[in-house]
Amino acid sequence: MQPASYHLENTWSPDGGPNGRLTFTLVNLSDAPLTDFRLVYTSLTRVIDPKACDNAVFLRRNANFHEFTPPAGLSLVSGESWTFSVSGLNRTAKHCTDGAKSAYLTLSDGSHVSVSVSDLLLEGRVSAPPPVLLPEGKLDLPFAIQPWPATIDAWPGEGFPVVLYPVKGTDGSSLKAVATAQALFHRLFPANHAPFSLIAAPQGRRLRFVERPALAREAYELTFSADEIALAYSADAGRLYGLTTLAQLLDGTRREPGKFRFPVAGTISDQPRYGWRGCHLDVSRQFHPKENVKRLIDILAWLKLNIFHWHLTDDEAWRLEIKAYPQLTSTGVLRGPDEPLLPQLGNGAEPVDGFYSHADVREIVAHALALGVEVVPEIDIPGHSTAALVALPDLADGQEAPESYHSVQGYPNNALNPAVEPTYEFLGKVFDEMVELFPSDYIHIGGDEVANGSWLASPQARKLMEREGISGTFALQSYFLKRVKTMLTARGRKLAGWNEVAHGGGVSTEGTLLMAWEKPEVGIELAREGYDVVMTPGQAYYLDMVQAEAWQEPGASWAGTVPPAHTYAYEAEGEFPEELKDRMKGVQACIWQENFLSRDYFNRLVFPRLPAIAEAAWTPKAGKDWERFAAIVRLSPAL
Ligand code: ACM
């Protein structure tokens, strides 16, 4: 990459304000003088007191977009720099990713020029380097299986077969399953030797498929001998998991023969601990092309996860094509200096966009289905709706004062208004298209982080509250979500949402599944109220959280520090009273992408914590072993 003509350095000091002070230095690396310009940067550490600003004039902020201008008459010749500081911050910085993520200049002719930025440096304290988070690990049994199976009683052999091949007379459906497992392996590890062959190979080992209806749908049993392996299963899911285990065993042995071996005798009898083994991906903050989404689904299948929760909309973009409202994926995805949606979260002078067409969605859903992964789509309503409201401004109450409330992320007036009747017509059409695209039992409707105070300055909302005899933001939210639930029920779907769906009266618990994210105790409370629950607490399962306290460790930290060892050891079921345990349907990783500016960041934060959650979702508590996990997880594929 060529260096930009302008560069921004930033430092944070704990002194200089209640949440410390950010100091920025813009360096002119171009050959020409720089005059008469404005500077924009995006930063999750936000300026909330525009007056607490030294040697610059604060012009405006929208969420994490910040715009400043230098003191009048400032001119920087080549090599010169301008330094300014801001101290009215919304929170303290804790890590190197808490500063400017991107920047650009707007020149006097209105053009925009890229500015490169560096990691946030720490002033006044030691900037600790990131620690090693994954030990070498230790194996009691030399088998490379992820997640670790429920029961294993197998003996390692000397050497290993060149391939595994179905016995003569294997039915077409099992042959197709082998081809599916083989194709998955090839996509994940294109340079590694194939684990299967559809024809007999002299140095290979026979694979016999045995239908055993008594096994659960996702269960399988492998019986090893020197010349044959039997794979017992009752349904497609268990058969594919058995094949995946075989591919992992063989691949591990091939890659690290001193460490891993292939079984020559004994059995593996396996089934998952939980029915809901999910991974969520936020594609609103940062877009992923459909190839990345499919690869992530491949990784989920490899780790025997079975739910892909696709967070398709948020304040920053609405990524799902809705043919009835093309504006959602034109205006509603385009972030740029001169667009209604401003640059955020690492965007610079160049506009960015990206959405999934109906054809893309169908391809992704079919890809997942073939691997036993269900795609649960989310549109995040009523909060987190800036992109939808910018695309469809008629959905706002025109009489509501601007900036009458702000979301926790700093977006003004960002919630669909329960009193604006066309909102329901809009959602009806969106749901009509979603149920055509997604065969999942559940549609996830978000329901999180509606700011307390939302809609209270809306005359239409006030009238509705009077008519319905309700008061307050969350009673209105409950009114809205009950109508949404009715709309989903009419379309044959169940409602999934974040834990705040229960606020203000909530919705009927019948067929409603909520995700406990704010803290673990919330999950128990929801179960007590009668909701089905999936545990996704930020303190253990949010993969955007930092993995160590060191300043140089990247990531968010509002839910604390989440080392891989903690994610692995965390027992979501831990505090659930016995009588509520059957309401706890499973666990889920969440990949929020505010901080994920590159594939490298993605991989650094997602691994090994995603495989750790996969093991927590699958392996019985008594079978969890961090040292063993650490020894095997290095073989995991990355995005
Ligand atoms: C959430 O993290 N707002 C669900």
XYZ file of C-alpha atoms and ligand atoms in Angstrom:
643
model
C 0.000 0.000 0.000
C 1.326 3.445 -0.880
C 1.546 5.885 2.025
C -1.183 8.531 1.956
C -0.290 12.179 1.462
C -1.580 12.983 4.945
C -1.248 11.017 8.168
C -2.999 11.220 11.524
C -1.344 10.107 14.752
C -3.397 9.906 17.937
C -2.589 9.433 21.586
C -4.700 9.126 24.723
C -3.717 10.393 28.120
C -5.573 9.641 31.362
C -5.051 13.299 32.357
C -6.825 16.336 31.037
C -10.504 15.492 31.530
C -12.908 13.146 33.316
C -12.247 10.476 30.692
C -8.795 11.644 29.748
C -7.751 13.436 26.594
C -7.189 12.472 22.974
C -4.454 14.340 21.121
C -4.327 14.278 17.339
C -1.454 15.274 15.072
C -2.045 15.657 11.352
C 1.175 15.460 9.310
C 1.369 16.887 5.782
C 3.318 14.287 3.769
C 2.369 15.820 0.428
C 4.642 18.134 -1.533
C 2.171 21.031 -1.409
C 1.022 23.321 1.417
C -2.262 22.362 3.081
C -4.657 25.205 3.859
C -8.368 25.777 4.270
C -9.500 22.245 5.124
C -11.640 20.228 7.506
C -10.623 16.972 9.190
C -12.962 14.033 9.760
C -12.139 10.979 11.816
C -14.239 8.028 13.033
C -13.749 6.843 16.606
C -15.748 4.766 19.075
C -14.361 6.999 21.821
C -16.664 9.915 21.165
C -16.481 13.636 21.871
C -19.569 14.604 23.842
C -18.462 18.048 25.003
C -17.621 20.000 21.866
C -16.266 22.917 23.884
C -13.545 20.803 25.527
C -11.385 21.079 22.476
C -7.996 22.753 22.179
C -6.477 24.270 18.996
C -9.376 23.141 16.779
C -13.016 23.980 16.220
C -15.479 21.115 16.627
C -17.968 21.229 13.727
C -20.229 18.191 14.154
C -20.534 14.600 15.249
C -22.871 11.801 14.155
C -22.339 8.590 16.139
C -18.605 7.966 15.703
C -18.138 10.429 12.815
C -16.320 13.575 14.064
C -15.532 16.715 12.061
C -13.109 19.481 13.039
C -11.535 22.492 11.440
C -8.140 23.963 12.382
C -7.724 27.489 13.761
C -8.374 30.147 11.097
C -5.480 30.718 8.730
C -3.563 27.536 9.614
C -1.323 26.425 6.769
C 0.943 23.366 6.785
C 3.829 23.237 4.356
C 5.212 19.840 3.387
C 6.439 18.029 6.518
C 4.633 20.323 8.954
C 1.958 19.129 11.353
C -1.055 20.415 13.295
C -1.808 19.151 16.803
C -5.118 19.510 18.642
C -6.722 17.778 21.584
C -10.198 16.931 22.836
C -11.104 16.060 26.398
C -14.895 15.924 26.584
C -14.959 12.171 25.955
C -17.810 9.720 26.549
C -15.498 7.153 28.145
C -11.871 6.378 28.803
C -9.768 4.675 26.161
C -8.410 1.285 27.196
C -6.900 -0.255 24.091
C -5.032 0.634 20.926
C -8.256 0.288 18.874
C -10.114 2.953 20.904
C -8.887 5.907 18.833
C -9.359 7.090 15.256
C -10.160 4.185 12.936
C -10.072 6.292 9.769
C -9.757 9.891 8.674
C -10.012 12.131 5.652
C -9.728 15.779 4.721
C -12.297 17.914 2.971
C -10.582 20.621 0.941
C -11.917 24.056 0.030
C -13.192 22.806 -3.345
C -15.310 20.180 -1.550
C -13.125 17.241 -2.572
C -12.157 14.577 -0.031
C -8.644 13.226 0.446
C -7.605 10.091 2.334
C -5.636 10.341 5.564
C -3.904 7.273 6.970
C -4.171 6.655 10.719
C -2.121 4.710 13.243
C -3.091 2.740 16.345
C -3.961 4.826 19.373
C -0.835 5.296 21.510
C -0.926 5.552 25.284
C 0.612 8.558 27.033
C 1.697 8.659 30.638
C 1.594 4.917 31.333
C 3.243 1.761 30.046
C 1.645 0.539 26.824
C 1.653 -3.183 27.577
C 2.206 -5.552 24.641
C -0.340 -8.309 24.028
C 0.306 -11.516 25.997
C 0.324 -15.070 24.617
C -3.236 -16.282 25.105
C -3.126 -19.858 23.894
C -0.805 -22.355 25.632
C 0.818 -25.212 23.708
C -1.717 -27.510 25.328
C -1.537 -31.144 26.299
C -3.170 -34.291 24.946
C -4.214 -37.344 26.903
C -5.530 -38.965 23.722
C -3.806 -38.173 20.401
C -6.955 -37.443 18.397
C -7.685 -34.211 16.511
C -11.441 -33.815 16.985
C -13.336 -30.542 17.363
C -15.492 -30.186 19.325
C -14.385 -33.014 21.592
C -16.892 -35.893 21.406
C -19.286 -36.890 24.165
C -17.731 -40.345 24.555
C -14.486 -41.654 23.119
C -12.997 -45.039 23.753
C -10.564 -45.493 20.876
C -6.986 -46.683 20.349
C -4.462 -44.911 18.159
C -3.000 -46.884 15.261
C 0.444 -46.834 13.665
C 0.304 -44.926 10.393
C -2.967 -43.908 8.814
C -5.057 -44.699 5.749
C -4.485 -42.684 2.593
C -8.247 -42.122 2.268
C -11.520 -43.472 3.614
C -13.862 -44.961 1.009
C -17.479 -46.175 1.160
C -17.944 -49.954 0.922
C -19.420 -51.371 -2.272
C -23.194 -51.029 -2.332
C -23.310 -47.828 -0.233
C -26.546 -46.001 -1.038
C -26.596 -42.819 -3.091
C -27.556 -40.618 -0.176
C -24.512 -41.692 1.866
C -22.260 -41.291 -1.182
C -23.586 -37.729 -1.498
C -22.863 -37.123 2.175
C -19.252 -38.217 1.591
C -19.052 -35.851 -1.372
C -20.472 -33.025 0.787
C -17.901 -33.641 3.547
C -15.134 -33.900 0.967
C -16.165 -30.618 -0.701
C -16.354 -28.869 2.688
C -12.855 -30.096 3.485
C -11.510 -28.939 0.112
C -12.990 -25.477 0.553
C -11.532 -25.107 4.036
C -8.132 -26.693 3.355
C -7.501 -26.572 -0.393
C -3.822 -27.528 -0.002
C -4.395 -30.537 2.269
C -4.783 -34.124 1.046
C -8.371 -35.309 0.604
C -9.745 -37.460 3.429
C -12.222 -39.439 1.280
C -12.456 -41.253 -2.017
C -15.563 -42.583 -3.721
C -13.597 -45.526 -5.109
C -11.716 -48.228 -3.255
C -8.047 -47.461 -2.630
C -5.567 -50.206 -1.674
C -4.026 -48.156 1.144
C -7.365 -46.719 2.184
C -9.881 -47.901 4.767
C -13.444 -49.030 4.131
C -16.282 -46.957 5.500
C -19.600 -48.675 6.159
C -22.771 -46.674 6.778
C -25.261 -48.132 9.238
C -28.709 -46.612 9.693
C -29.670 -46.820 13.357
C -33.036 -45.169 14.000
C -32.555 -45.268 17.787
C -29.853 -42.574 17.542
C -30.857 -38.914 17.921
C -30.942 -36.808 14.759
C -27.553 -35.169 15.378
C -25.902 -38.214 16.983
C -23.454 -40.612 15.350
C -21.298 -43.519 16.364
C -17.987 -44.550 14.831
C -16.587 -48.034 15.328
C -12.976 -48.483 14.240
C -11.062 -51.578 13.222
C -7.889 -52.169 11.231
C -9.739 -52.629 7.954
C -13.118 -50.932 8.355
C -14.907 -48.050 10.020
C -18.653 -48.231 10.703
C -20.573 -44.964 10.887
C -23.973 -45.338 12.538
C -26.502 -42.502 12.240
C -30.235 -41.883 12.069
C -30.399 -38.666 10.003
C -28.419 -36.480 7.622
C -27.100 -34.263 10.442
C -25.504 -37.082 12.455
C -24.075 -38.700 9.348
C -22.387 -35.459 8.274
C -21.010 -34.876 11.794
C -19.556 -38.401 11.782
C -17.889 -37.753 8.435
C -16.589 -34.400 9.680
C -15.027 -36.123 12.692
C -13.327 -38.620 10.366
C -12.005 -35.824 8.151
C -10.651 -34.011 11.234
C -8.981 -37.162 12.577
C -7.247 -37.887 9.304
C -6.271 -34.285 8.559
C -4.799 -33.810 12.049
C -2.790 -37.024 11.771
C -1.435 -36.002 8.397
C -0.529 -32.480 9.474
C 1.101 -33.355 12.798
C 1.840 -37.076 12.819
C 4.030 -36.762 15.913
C 1.108 -35.372 17.869
C -2.048 -36.867 16.395
C -2.953 -40.432 15.376
C -5.807 -42.156 13.581
C -7.876 -44.690 15.572
C -7.435 -48.352 14.757
C -9.905 -49.784 17.282
C -12.680 -48.703 19.632
C -15.621 -46.314 19.322
C -16.629 -42.674 19.328
C -20.210 -42.196 20.451
C -21.193 -38.615 20.000
C -24.046 -36.145 20.198
C -24.370 -32.451 21.044
C -24.990 -31.017 24.479
C -27.353 -28.314 23.141
C -29.774 -28.103 20.230
C -29.002 -24.415 19.528
C -25.320 -24.017 18.696
C -25.160 -20.622 17.094
C -22.876 -18.039 15.628
C -24.072 -14.533 14.862
C -22.461 -12.218 12.336
C -23.085 -8.469 12.125
C -22.735 -7.499 8.467
C -24.152 -4.000 8.933
C -21.135 -2.305 10.516
C -18.741 -3.960 8.066
C -19.924 -5.710 4.921
C -18.751 -9.192 3.980
C -19.108 -10.365 0.383
C -21.165 -13.526 0.021
C -18.020 -15.694 -0.395
C -16.897 -14.718 3.121
C -20.331 -15.483 4.534
C -20.284 -18.899 2.889
C -16.804 -19.558 4.228
C -17.871 -18.630 7.743
C -20.781 -21.076 7.367
C -18.256 -23.720 6.259
C -16.287 -23.044 9.433
C -19.460 -23.362 11.529
C -20.204 -26.721 9.900
C -16.630 -27.888 10.555
C -17.132 -26.985 14.232
C -20.573 -28.685 14.280
C -22.408 -25.447 14.953
C -25.919 -25.496 13.508
C -27.297 -21.936 13.561
C -26.060 -18.956 11.582
C -27.712 -15.835 13.012
C -27.330 -13.232 10.300
C -27.569 -9.670 11.653
C -28.554 -7.983 8.419
C -29.542 -4.483 9.485
C -28.416 -1.885 11.959
C -27.940 1.865 12.175
C -24.957 1.740 9.836
C -26.610 -0.127 6.917
C -29.585 -2.226 5.828
C -27.986 -5.096 3.878
C -30.987 -7.206 2.810
C -32.562 -6.505 -0.560
C -36.287 -5.829 -0.189
C -37.821 -5.526 -3.615
C -40.716 -3.429 -2.319
C -38.246 -0.840 -0.974
C -35.161 -0.552 -3.205
C -34.079 2.556 -1.271
C -33.098 0.318 1.643
C -30.175 -1.110 -0.275
C -29.293 2.007 -2.271
C -29.477 4.966 0.136
C -29.566 2.607 3.141
C -26.163 1.037 2.497
C -24.134 3.891 1.054
C -21.848 5.574 3.586
C -19.723 8.431 2.313
C -18.661 12.017 2.965
C -21.450 13.420 0.772
C -24.135 10.808 1.462
C -27.037 10.910 3.890
C -25.278 8.117 5.837
C -21.899 9.490 6.885
C -18.646 7.514 7.104
C -18.431 5.440 10.310
C -16.223 2.764 11.867
C -13.177 2.928 9.650
C -14.673 4.506 6.521
C -12.688 7.279 4.874
C -12.925 9.501 1.827
C -14.149 6.681 -0.430
C -17.862 5.804 -0.221
C -18.640 2.197 0.789
C -21.725 0.063 0.241
C -22.715 -3.594 -0.127
C -25.879 -5.653 0.225
C -27.233 -9.153 -0.376
C -29.607 -9.634 -3.299
C -32.376 -12.233 -3.149
C -30.185 -14.459 -5.330
C -27.258 -14.060 -2.898
C -29.476 -14.926 0.053
C -30.894 -18.006 -1.667
C -27.378 -19.180 -2.485
C -26.190 -18.671 1.099
C -29.270 -20.308 2.655
C -28.923 -23.344 0.338
C -25.200 -23.555 1.075
C -25.911 -23.589 4.820
C -28.794 -26.059 4.551
C -26.611 -28.587 2.733
C -24.239 -28.447 5.724
C -26.944 -28.758 8.374
C -26.761 -25.064 9.293
C -29.977 -23.075 9.640
C -29.831 -19.394 8.730
C -31.815 -17.243 11.171
C -32.094 -13.741 9.711
C -32.284 -10.638 11.868
C -33.651 -7.231 11.068
C -32.921 -5.113 14.111
C -36.057 -3.139 15.011
C -37.402 -0.873 16.436
C -34.011 0.515 17.568
C -30.820 0.439 15.496
C -32.828 1.689 12.502
C -30.947 4.777 11.294
C -30.258 3.266 7.863
C -33.927 2.329 7.331
C -35.120 5.757 8.491
C -32.616 7.569 6.270
C -33.758 5.449 3.313
C -37.462 5.842 4.146
C -37.826 9.203 5.907
C -41.630 9.043 5.722
C -41.489 6.448 8.505
C -40.464 9.144 11.009
C -42.922 11.382 12.850
C -42.147 14.674 11.102
C -43.174 16.577 14.235
C -40.642 14.853 16.485
C -37.822 17.183 17.502
C -34.487 16.236 15.913
C -31.950 14.730 18.324
C -34.716 14.198 20.910
C -32.977 11.004 22.047
C -29.720 9.202 21.278
C -28.869 5.522 21.211
C -25.980 4.232 23.290
C -23.914 4.301 20.084
C -24.737 8.002 19.677
C -27.299 7.862 16.867
C -30.091 10.432 17.140
C -33.779 9.415 16.789
C -32.868 5.973 15.473
C -35.915 3.854 16.364
C -38.893 2.979 14.164
C -41.848 4.790 15.719
C -44.624 2.482 17.014
C -47.192 5.228 16.411
C -46.443 5.728 12.716
C -48.953 3.359 11.124
C -47.098 2.983 7.779
C -44.307 1.315 9.811
C -46.476 -1.816 10.026
C -47.231 -1.788 6.315
C -43.477 -1.499 5.725
C -42.679 -4.379 8.092
C -45.427 -6.526 6.594
C -43.837 -6.243 3.173
C -40.357 -6.877 4.592
C -41.570 -10.007 6.408
C -43.392 -11.206 3.271
C -40.084 -11.177 1.392
C -38.095 -12.611 4.305
C -40.324 -15.659 4.730
C -39.907 -16.379 1.013
C -36.118 -16.248 1.395
C -35.516 -17.881 4.768
C -37.052 -21.249 5.709
C -36.028 -20.883 9.398
C -38.561 -21.409 12.195
C -37.493 -18.098 13.720
C -37.216 -14.577 12.409
C -35.042 -12.467 14.719
C -36.351 -8.938 15.138
C -33.635 -7.454 17.356
C -35.449 -5.458 20.015
C -32.235 -4.355 21.728
C -30.984 -1.030 22.990
C -33.966 1.219 22.382
C -32.868 4.299 24.328
C -34.999 5.131 27.328
C -36.846 8.314 26.299
C -37.276 7.259 22.683
C -40.469 8.603 21.037
C -41.478 10.716 24.030
C -41.027 13.876 21.934
C -43.176 12.448 19.133
C -46.701 13.901 19.088
C -47.971 10.776 17.295
C -46.450 8.538 19.974
C -47.985 10.666 22.733
C -51.399 10.321 21.129
C -50.970 6.553 20.845
C -49.959 6.262 24.499
C -53.044 8.201 25.518
C -55.297 6.049 23.335
C -53.794 2.781 24.600
C -53.534 3.937 28.221
C -49.801 3.212 28.374
C -46.829 5.365 29.245
C -43.125 5.308 28.637
C -40.736 4.096 25.995
C -40.795 0.426 26.947
C -44.567 0.106 27.132
C -44.595 1.526 23.607
C -41.888 -0.912 22.589
C -43.991 -3.776 23.949
C -47.021 -2.502 21.985
C -44.867 -2.461 18.845
C -43.298 -5.894 19.393
C -46.652 -7.509 20.149
C -47.864 -6.313 16.756
C -44.648 -7.582 15.158
C -45.143 -10.958 16.824
C -48.702 -11.139 15.467
C -47.358 -10.388 11.982
C -44.781 -13.183 12.257
C -47.325 -15.649 13.624
C -49.603 -14.860 10.680
C -46.693 -15.838 8.430
C -46.058 -19.099 10.290
C -42.888 -17.924 12.025
C -41.727 -17.624 15.596
C -40.133 -14.534 17.096
C -36.528 -14.440 18.254
C -35.004 -11.318 19.764
C -32.458 -9.882 22.186
C -33.227 -9.888 25.887
C -34.782 -6.395 25.956
C -37.797 -7.741 24.032
C -39.093 -8.626 27.513
C -39.029 -4.975 28.654
C -42.193 -2.989 29.310
C -44.466 -6.040 29.288
C -42.690 -7.933 26.516
C -44.523 -10.230 24.153
C -46.300 -13.562 24.581
C -43.737 -16.146 25.703
C -45.361 -18.778 23.496
C -42.949 -19.519 20.647
C -40.603 -16.671 21.626
C -36.868 -17.199 22.009
C -34.702 -14.484 23.538
C -30.952 -14.096 23.575
C -29.444 -13.107 26.911
C -26.560 -10.814 26.018
C -26.327 -8.094 28.659
C -25.285 -10.427 31.468
C -25.794 -14.075 32.382
C -28.389 -13.377 35.119
C -30.725 -11.939 32.486
C -31.035 -15.394 30.915
C -32.300 -16.930 34.154
C -34.763 -14.076 34.648
C -36.144 -14.558 31.118
C -36.487 -18.308 31.650
C -38.365 -17.602 34.867
C -40.737 -15.350 32.924
C -41.391 -18.261 30.564
C -39.241 -17.394 27.554
C -37.000 -19.863 25.771
C -33.435 -18.607 26.095
C -30.161 -18.779 24.211
C -27.137 -17.632 26.195
C -24.926 -15.084 24.408
C -23.482 -13.055 27.314
C -21.047 -10.373 26.180
C -18.771 -11.226 29.119
C -17.946 -14.623 27.548
C -19.402 -14.967 24.050
C -18.967 -11.563 22.335
C -16.020 -12.114 20.047
C -15.351 -8.407 19.536
C -14.285 -8.066 23.174
C -10.573 -7.730 23.930
C -8.800 -10.902 24.968
C -6.423 -9.302 27.470
C -6.126 -6.070 29.429
C -2.914 -4.997 27.689
C -3.229 -1.665 25.884
C -1.913 -3.224 22.669
C -4.612 -5.912 22.625
C -7.282 -4.931 20.054
C -11.023 -4.936 20.572
C -13.931 -3.513 22.520
C -14.048 -3.673 26.309
C -17.475 -2.502 27.521
C -18.352 -6.073 28.581
C -14.916 -6.633 30.097
C -11.892 -8.637 29.065
C -12.652 -12.032 27.573
C -9.585 -14.287 27.275
C -10.062 -17.478 25.235
C -9.573 -19.553 28.398
C -12.539 -17.783 29.990
C -14.734 -18.223 26.913
C -13.849 -21.914 26.957
C -14.446 -22.483 30.664
C -17.630 -20.415 30.904
C -20.657 -22.547 31.761
C -23.767 -20.779 30.479
C -25.980 -23.258 32.241
C -24.077 -22.739 35.471
C -26.536 -20.751 37.538
C -29.751 -22.028 35.955
C -32.036 -23.611 38.540
C -32.845 -27.221 37.695
C -36.509 -26.484 36.923
C -35.567 -23.824 34.334
C -32.816 -25.734 32.541
C -35.030 -26.981 29.751
C -35.833 -23.367 28.792
C -32.131 -22.871 28.048
C -31.915 -23.971 24.421
C -28.234 -23.454 23.865
C -25.401 -21.016 23.386
C -24.192 -18.677 20.707
C -21.123 -16.700 19.686
C -21.721 -13.120 18.543
C -19.449 -11.412 16.034
C -20.073 -7.671 16.183
C -17.913 -5.916 13.668
C -17.361 -2.347 14.834
C -13.671 -3.080 15.374
C -13.131 -5.560 12.546
C -11.493 -3.432 9.883
C -9.797 -6.332 8.136
C -9.830 -10.100 7.793
C -6.747 -10.168 10.022
C -8.607 -8.439 12.842
C -11.527 -10.796 12.291
C -9.360 -13.882 12.608
C -7.373 -12.523 15.517
C -10.491 -11.948 17.615
C -12.743 -14.762 16.414
C -10.190 -17.551 16.818
C -9.747 -19.525 18.994
C -12.833 -18.230 20.808
C -15.340 -19.429 18.198
C -14.087 -23.043 18.421
C -14.155 -22.623 22.232
C -17.862 -21.781 22.085
C -18.459 -24.641 19.655
C -16.984 -26.985 22.234
C -19.048 -25.429 25.035
C -22.114 -25.982 22.835
C -21.315 -29.611 22.063
C -19.119 -31.285 24.678
C -20.563 -32.316 28.066
C -19.219 -30.240 30.945
C -17.250 -33.196 32.333
C -15.495 -33.602 28.977
C -14.197 -30.022 28.687
C -10.426 -29.676 29.013
C -8.710 -26.381 28.157
C -5.239 -27.895 27.670
C -6.553 -30.497 25.239
C -8.598 -27.872 23.416
C -5.519 -25.635 23.120
C -3.499 -28.485 21.590
C -6.129 -29.222 18.929
C -7.604 -25.813 18.121
C -4.508 -24.748 16.164
C -5.769 -26.954 13.340
C -8.943 -24.839 12.929
C -9.560 -23.094 9.641
C -9.746 -19.291 9.650
C -11.790 -16.933 7.490
C -26.522 -6.161 21.508
O -25.337 -6.403 21.756
N -26.937 -4.932 21.405
C -27.477 -7.242 21.294
